[in-house]
Short mmCIF file of C-alpha atoms in Angstrom, two decimals:
data_model
loop_
_atom_site.label_atom_id
_atom_site.label_comp_id
_atom_site.label_asym_id
_atom_site.label_seq_id
_atom_site.Cartn_x
_atom_site.Cartn_y
_atom_site.Cartn_z
CA MET A 1041 98.61 87.04 109.17
CA SER A 1042 99.14 86.30 112.87
CA ASP A 1043 99.58 82.56 112.35
CA VAL A 1044 101.61 82.72 109.12
CA LYS A 1045 104.73 84.76 108.54
CA ALA A 1046 104.13 87.67 106.22
CA SER A 1047 106.21 87.23 103.08
CA ILE A 1048 108.22 90.21 101.82
CA LEU A 1049 110.04 90.54 98.51
CA VAL A 1050 112.94 93.02 98.34
CA VAL A 1051 113.85 94.07 94.79
CA ASP A 1052 117.07 96.12 94.65
CA ASP A 1053 120.21 95.85 92.54
CA ASP A 1054 122.35 96.87 95.55
CA LEU A 1055 123.56 93.66 97.21
CA ALA A 1056 124.34 95.45 100.48
CA ILE A 1057 120.76 96.73 100.76
CA ARG A 1058 119.31 93.32 99.92
CA GLU A 1059 121.44 91.66 102.58
CA LEU A 1060 120.69 94.36 105.18
CA LEU A 1061 116.93 94.17 104.68
CA HIS A 1062 116.93 90.38 104.51
CA GLU A 1063 118.76 90.18 107.83
CA HIS A 1064 116.73 92.87 109.60
CA LEU A 1065 113.27 91.86 108.41
CA SER A 1066 113.96 88.16 108.97
CA ARG A 1067 115.08 88.92 112.50
CA VAL A 1068 111.75 90.53 113.35
CA GLY A 1069 109.76 87.58 112.03
CA TYR A 1070 109.09 88.10 108.33
CA SER A 1071 109.77 85.62 105.55
CA VAL A 1072 112.06 87.53 103.18
CA MET A 1073 112.94 86.88 99.54
CA THR A 1074 115.17 89.06 97.38
CA ALA A 1075 115.72 89.83 93.72
CA ALA A 1076 118.30 92.02 91.98
CA GLU A 1077 116.17 93.02 88.99
CA GLY A 1078 112.88 92.57 87.17
CA ASP A 1079 113.39 89.03 85.90
CA GLY A 1080 114.23 87.82 89.39
CA MET A 1081 111.17 89.58 90.75
CA ARG A 1082 108.94 87.90 88.18
CA GLN A 1083 110.31 84.48 89.04
CA VAL A 1084 109.58 84.98 92.73
CA LEU A 1085 106.06 86.30 92.07
CA ALA A 1086 105.31 83.38 89.75
CA GLY A 1087 106.23 80.78 92.32
CA SER A 1088 105.63 82.26 95.77
CA ARG A 1089 103.06 84.07 97.86
CA VAL A 1090 104.18 87.66 98.44
CA ASP A 1091 102.40 89.93 100.93
CA LEU A 1092 104.46 93.09 100.32
CA ILE A 1093 107.13 94.29 97.89
CA VAL A 1094 109.99 96.69 98.63
CA LEU A 1095 110.92 98.01 95.18
CA ASP A 1096 113.91 100.17 94.25
CA VAL A 1097 113.36 102.86 91.61
CA MET A 1098 116.78 102.99 89.97
CA MET A 1099 117.80 99.58 88.63
CA PRO A 1100 119.39 98.32 85.41
CA GLY A 1101 116.93 97.04 82.83
CA ASP A 1102 113.34 97.66 83.89
CA ASP A 1103 113.29 100.40 86.50
CA GLY A 1104 111.03 100.43 89.54
CA PHE A 1105 108.36 102.53 87.87
CA THR A 1106 108.06 100.05 85.00
CA LEU A 1107 107.89 97.12 87.40
CA CYS A 1108 105.32 98.84 89.61
CA ARG A 1109 103.05 99.42 86.61
CA GLU A 1110 103.49 95.78 85.60
CA ILE A 1111 102.58 94.53 89.07
CA ARG A 1112 99.49 96.73 89.22
CA GLU A 1113 98.14 95.16 86.04
CA HIS A 1114 97.35 91.98 87.96
CA SER A 1115 97.92 92.54 91.68
CA GLN A 1116 97.16 94.97 94.50
CA VAL A 1117 99.98 93.72 96.73
CA PRO A 1118 101.31 96.61 98.88
CA ILE A 1119 104.41 98.26 97.38
CA ILE A 1120 106.97 100.46 99.11
CA MET A 1121 109.28 102.22 96.64
CA LEU A 1122 112.86 103.16 97.47
CA THR A 1123 114.34 106.22 95.79
CA ALA A 1124 117.85 107.64 95.94
CA SER A 1125 116.60 110.95 94.58
CA SER A 1126 115.68 113.85 96.84
CA ASP A 1127 113.46 115.15 94.05
CA GLU A 1128 109.77 114.97 95.00
CA THR A 1129 108.98 113.98 91.40
CA ASP A 1130 110.08 110.38 91.94
CA ARG A 1131 107.81 110.05 94.95
CA VAL A 1132 104.85 111.59 93.17
CA VAL A 1133 105.27 109.41 90.08
CA GLY A 1134 105.52 106.28 92.22
CA LEU A 1135 102.31 107.08 94.06
CA GLU A 1136 100.51 107.99 90.85
CA ILE A 1137 101.20 104.60 89.29
CA GLY A 1138 100.02 102.68 92.33
CA ALA A 1139 102.76 102.47 94.96
CA ASP A 1140 101.44 102.60 98.52
CA ASP A 1141 104.40 104.32 100.15
CA TYR A 1142 107.94 105.51 99.44
CA LEU A 1143 111.18 105.83 101.36
CA ALA A 1144 114.17 107.96 100.38
CA LYS A 1145 117.69 106.57 100.55
CA PRO A 1146 119.58 106.54 102.81
CA PHE A 1147 117.02 105.17 105.27
CA SER A 1148 117.13 103.24 108.52
CA ALA A 1149 116.06 99.60 108.59
CA ARG A 1150 113.94 100.46 111.62
CA GLU A 1151 111.96 103.07 109.66
CA LEU A 1152 111.38 100.64 106.82
CA GLN A 1153 110.21 98.03 109.32
CA ALA A 1154 107.65 100.51 110.69
CA ARG A 1155 106.36 101.26 107.19
CA VAL A 1156 106.14 97.54 106.38
CA LYS A 1157 104.23 96.83 109.58
CA ALA A 1158 101.75 99.65 108.93
CA LEU A 1159 101.06 98.58 105.35
CA LEU A 1160 100.63 94.92 106.23
CA ARG A 1161 98.24 95.82 109.03
CA ARG A 1162 96.22 98.00 106.69
CA SER A 1163 96.10 95.45 103.88
CA SER A 1164 94.96 92.63 106.17
CA PHE A 1165 92.38 94.66 108.09
CA LYS A 1166 88.81 93.50 107.53
CA ARG A 1167 85.88 95.22 109.19
CA THR A 1168 83.90 92.14 110.15
CA ASP A 1169 81.58 94.22 112.35
CA ASN A 1170 80.37 96.27 109.38
CA PRO A 1171 78.34 95.31 106.29
CA ARG A 1172 80.33 94.23 103.27
CA PHE A 1173 79.09 96.82 100.79
CA VAL A 1174 79.02 100.60 100.96
CA LEU A 1175 76.77 102.45 98.50
CA PHE A 1176 77.43 106.04 97.47
CA ASP A 1177 76.50 108.09 94.44
CA ARG A 1178 76.53 105.62 91.51
CA TRP A 1179 79.05 103.30 93.12
CA ARG A 1180 79.25 100.28 95.40
CA LEU A 1181 82.42 99.55 97.38
CA ASP A 1182 83.14 95.90 98.19
CA THR A 1183 85.07 96.18 101.46
CA LEU A 1184 86.27 92.56 101.34
CA ALA A 1185 87.39 92.36 97.73
CA HIS A 1186 88.63 95.99 97.79
CA GLU A 1187 86.78 96.73 94.56
CA LEU A 1188 84.71 99.62 93.27
CA ILE A 1189 81.65 98.39 91.43
CA PRO A 1190 79.95 100.81 89.00
CA GLU A 1191 76.30 100.66 87.97
CA GLN A 1192 77.50 99.32 84.63
CA GLY A 1193 80.87 97.90 83.72
CA ASN A 1194 83.55 95.85 85.40
CA PRO A 1195 84.71 96.14 89.03
CA ILE A 1196 87.75 98.36 89.59
CA PRO A 1197 90.39 96.94 91.97
CA LEU A 1198 91.79 99.40 94.50
CA SER A 1199 95.32 99.53 95.84
CA GLY A 1200 95.78 99.62 99.60
CA ALA A 1201 96.25 103.40 99.63
CA ASP A 1202 93.22 104.05 97.39
CA PHE A 1203 91.04 101.76 99.49
CA ALA A 1204 92.14 103.35 102.78
CA LEU A 1205 91.50 106.86 101.44
CA LEU A 1206 88.06 105.99 100.08
CA GLN A 1207 87.09 104.31 103.36
CA LEU A 1208 88.14 107.45 105.20
CA PHE A 1209 85.90 109.62 103.02
CA LEU A 1210 83.01 107.18 103.31
CA SER A 1211 83.33 107.17 107.09
CA HIS A 1212 83.03 110.96 107.12
CA PRO A 1213 80.71 111.95 104.25
CA ASN A 1214 80.04 115.66 103.79
CA GLU A 1215 82.77 116.52 106.31
CA VAL A 1216 85.93 118.46 105.50
CA LEU A 1217 89.03 116.32 106.07
CA ASP A 1218 92.30 118.20 106.41
CA ARG A 1219 95.53 117.13 104.74
CA ASP A 1220 97.14 115.81 107.91
CA THR A 1221 94.11 113.61 108.68
CA ILE A 1222 94.20 112.17 105.16
CA SER A 1223 97.97 111.68 105.25
CA GLY A 1224 97.79 110.02 108.67
CA VAL A 1225 95.31 107.42 107.44
CA THR A 1226 96.81 106.73 104.04
CA ARG A 1227 100.50 106.93 104.93
CA GLY A 1228 100.81 107.03 108.71
CA ARG A 1229 102.55 110.36 109.03
CA GLU A 1230 101.79 114.07 108.83
CA SER A 1231 102.09 115.85 105.51
CA MET A 1232 105.12 118.09 105.08
CA PRO A 1233 105.26 121.55 103.47
CA LEU A 1234 105.18 121.29 99.67
CA ASP A 1235 104.57 117.57 99.92
CA ARG A 1236 102.12 116.67 97.15
CA VAL A 1237 101.43 113.15 98.41
CA VAL A 1238 97.91 113.92 99.63
CA ASP A 1239 97.02 115.76 96.42
CA VAL A 1240 98.29 112.85 94.33
CA ALA A 1241 96.32 110.34 96.42
CA VAL A 1242 93.11 112.35 96.05
CA SER A 1243 93.70 112.86 92.31
CA ARG A 1244 94.23 109.13 91.81
CA LEU A 1245 91.02 108.30 93.70
CA ARG A 1246 89.14 110.86 91.60
CA GLN A 1247 90.37 109.07 88.49
CA ARG A 1248 89.00 105.78 89.81
CA LEU A 1249 85.64 107.48 90.40
CA GLY A 1250 85.58 109.32 87.07
CA ASP A 1251 85.44 112.53 89.09
CA GLN A 1252 88.04 114.59 87.28
CA GLY A 1253 87.94 118.03 85.72
CA ARG A 1254 88.01 121.57 87.04
CA ASN A 1255 85.00 121.07 89.29
CA PRO A 1256 84.92 117.53 90.70
CA ARG A 1257 81.42 116.53 91.74
CA LEU A 1258 82.16 113.90 94.38
CA ILE A 1259 85.45 114.76 96.08
CA LYS A 1260 85.50 118.51 96.42
CA THR A 1261 88.48 120.71 97.27
CA VAL A 1262 87.83 123.08 100.17
CA ARG A 1263 90.50 125.74 99.77
CA GLY A 1264 92.71 126.16 102.80
CA ALA A 1265 90.91 123.37 104.65
CA GLY A 1266 91.15 120.03 102.80
CA TYR A 1267 88.77 117.76 100.91
CA LEU A 1268 85.13 116.70 101.24
CA LEU A 1269 83.14 113.76 99.89
CA ALA A 1270 79.76 115.12 98.75
CA ALA A 1271 77.60 112.00 98.80
CA THR A 1272 75.00 110.08 100.76
CA VAL A 1273 76.51 106.85 102.11
CA THR A 1274 74.54 103.64 102.80
CA HIS A 1275 75.81 100.31 104.19
CA VAL A 1276 74.30 97.01 103.09
CA ALA A 1277 75.08 93.44 104.12
CA GLU A 1278 74.86 91.84 100.68
#
């Protein structure tokens, strides 16, 4: 995206926030569009390229959770959710349904800018020096299409956060990864006490891999230490 401005859609019913983010993000070089609710968001998405969405949770009509689910039915565009609630539940729910990051109101425009930059960098990163496919267990990961391909069945698209987490595990198979390492890669900051973000991210990836239940076979919990991917990993060009 170095030659073309990244395009950001801000969806928030608060006019002051829309104007603030439009001014700040435009000033640092992004192409910014805004919408006050779901219908406006749909119109923008139908007619424009959008590289990242900033999506408020509490809005009249369809709330942010509903809209996030709708977006994820057809797109893996990075999503940052804004929540006015200090309750961790909102953040957890947002991440479970496919949001890549969250930010609690009130927030600084500078912090949002940093989150936007990190997500755009992650979503556009392509490892051209490595083979396209990674084989593990009964799965194949397409690192260009960001899809999980099972032995049988249809490919499963991965959100930016899911893809980054899986790549981290595949880069360190059979090694214990602590919570701060996982949080640093998937969200760019250390995990906080009682913050369930890492657990939610791992749980969501387990769902994609069909690795749920009391004793997951692929992504194992190492009590007091973190998580481990128990698999042999092979890279292939095609």
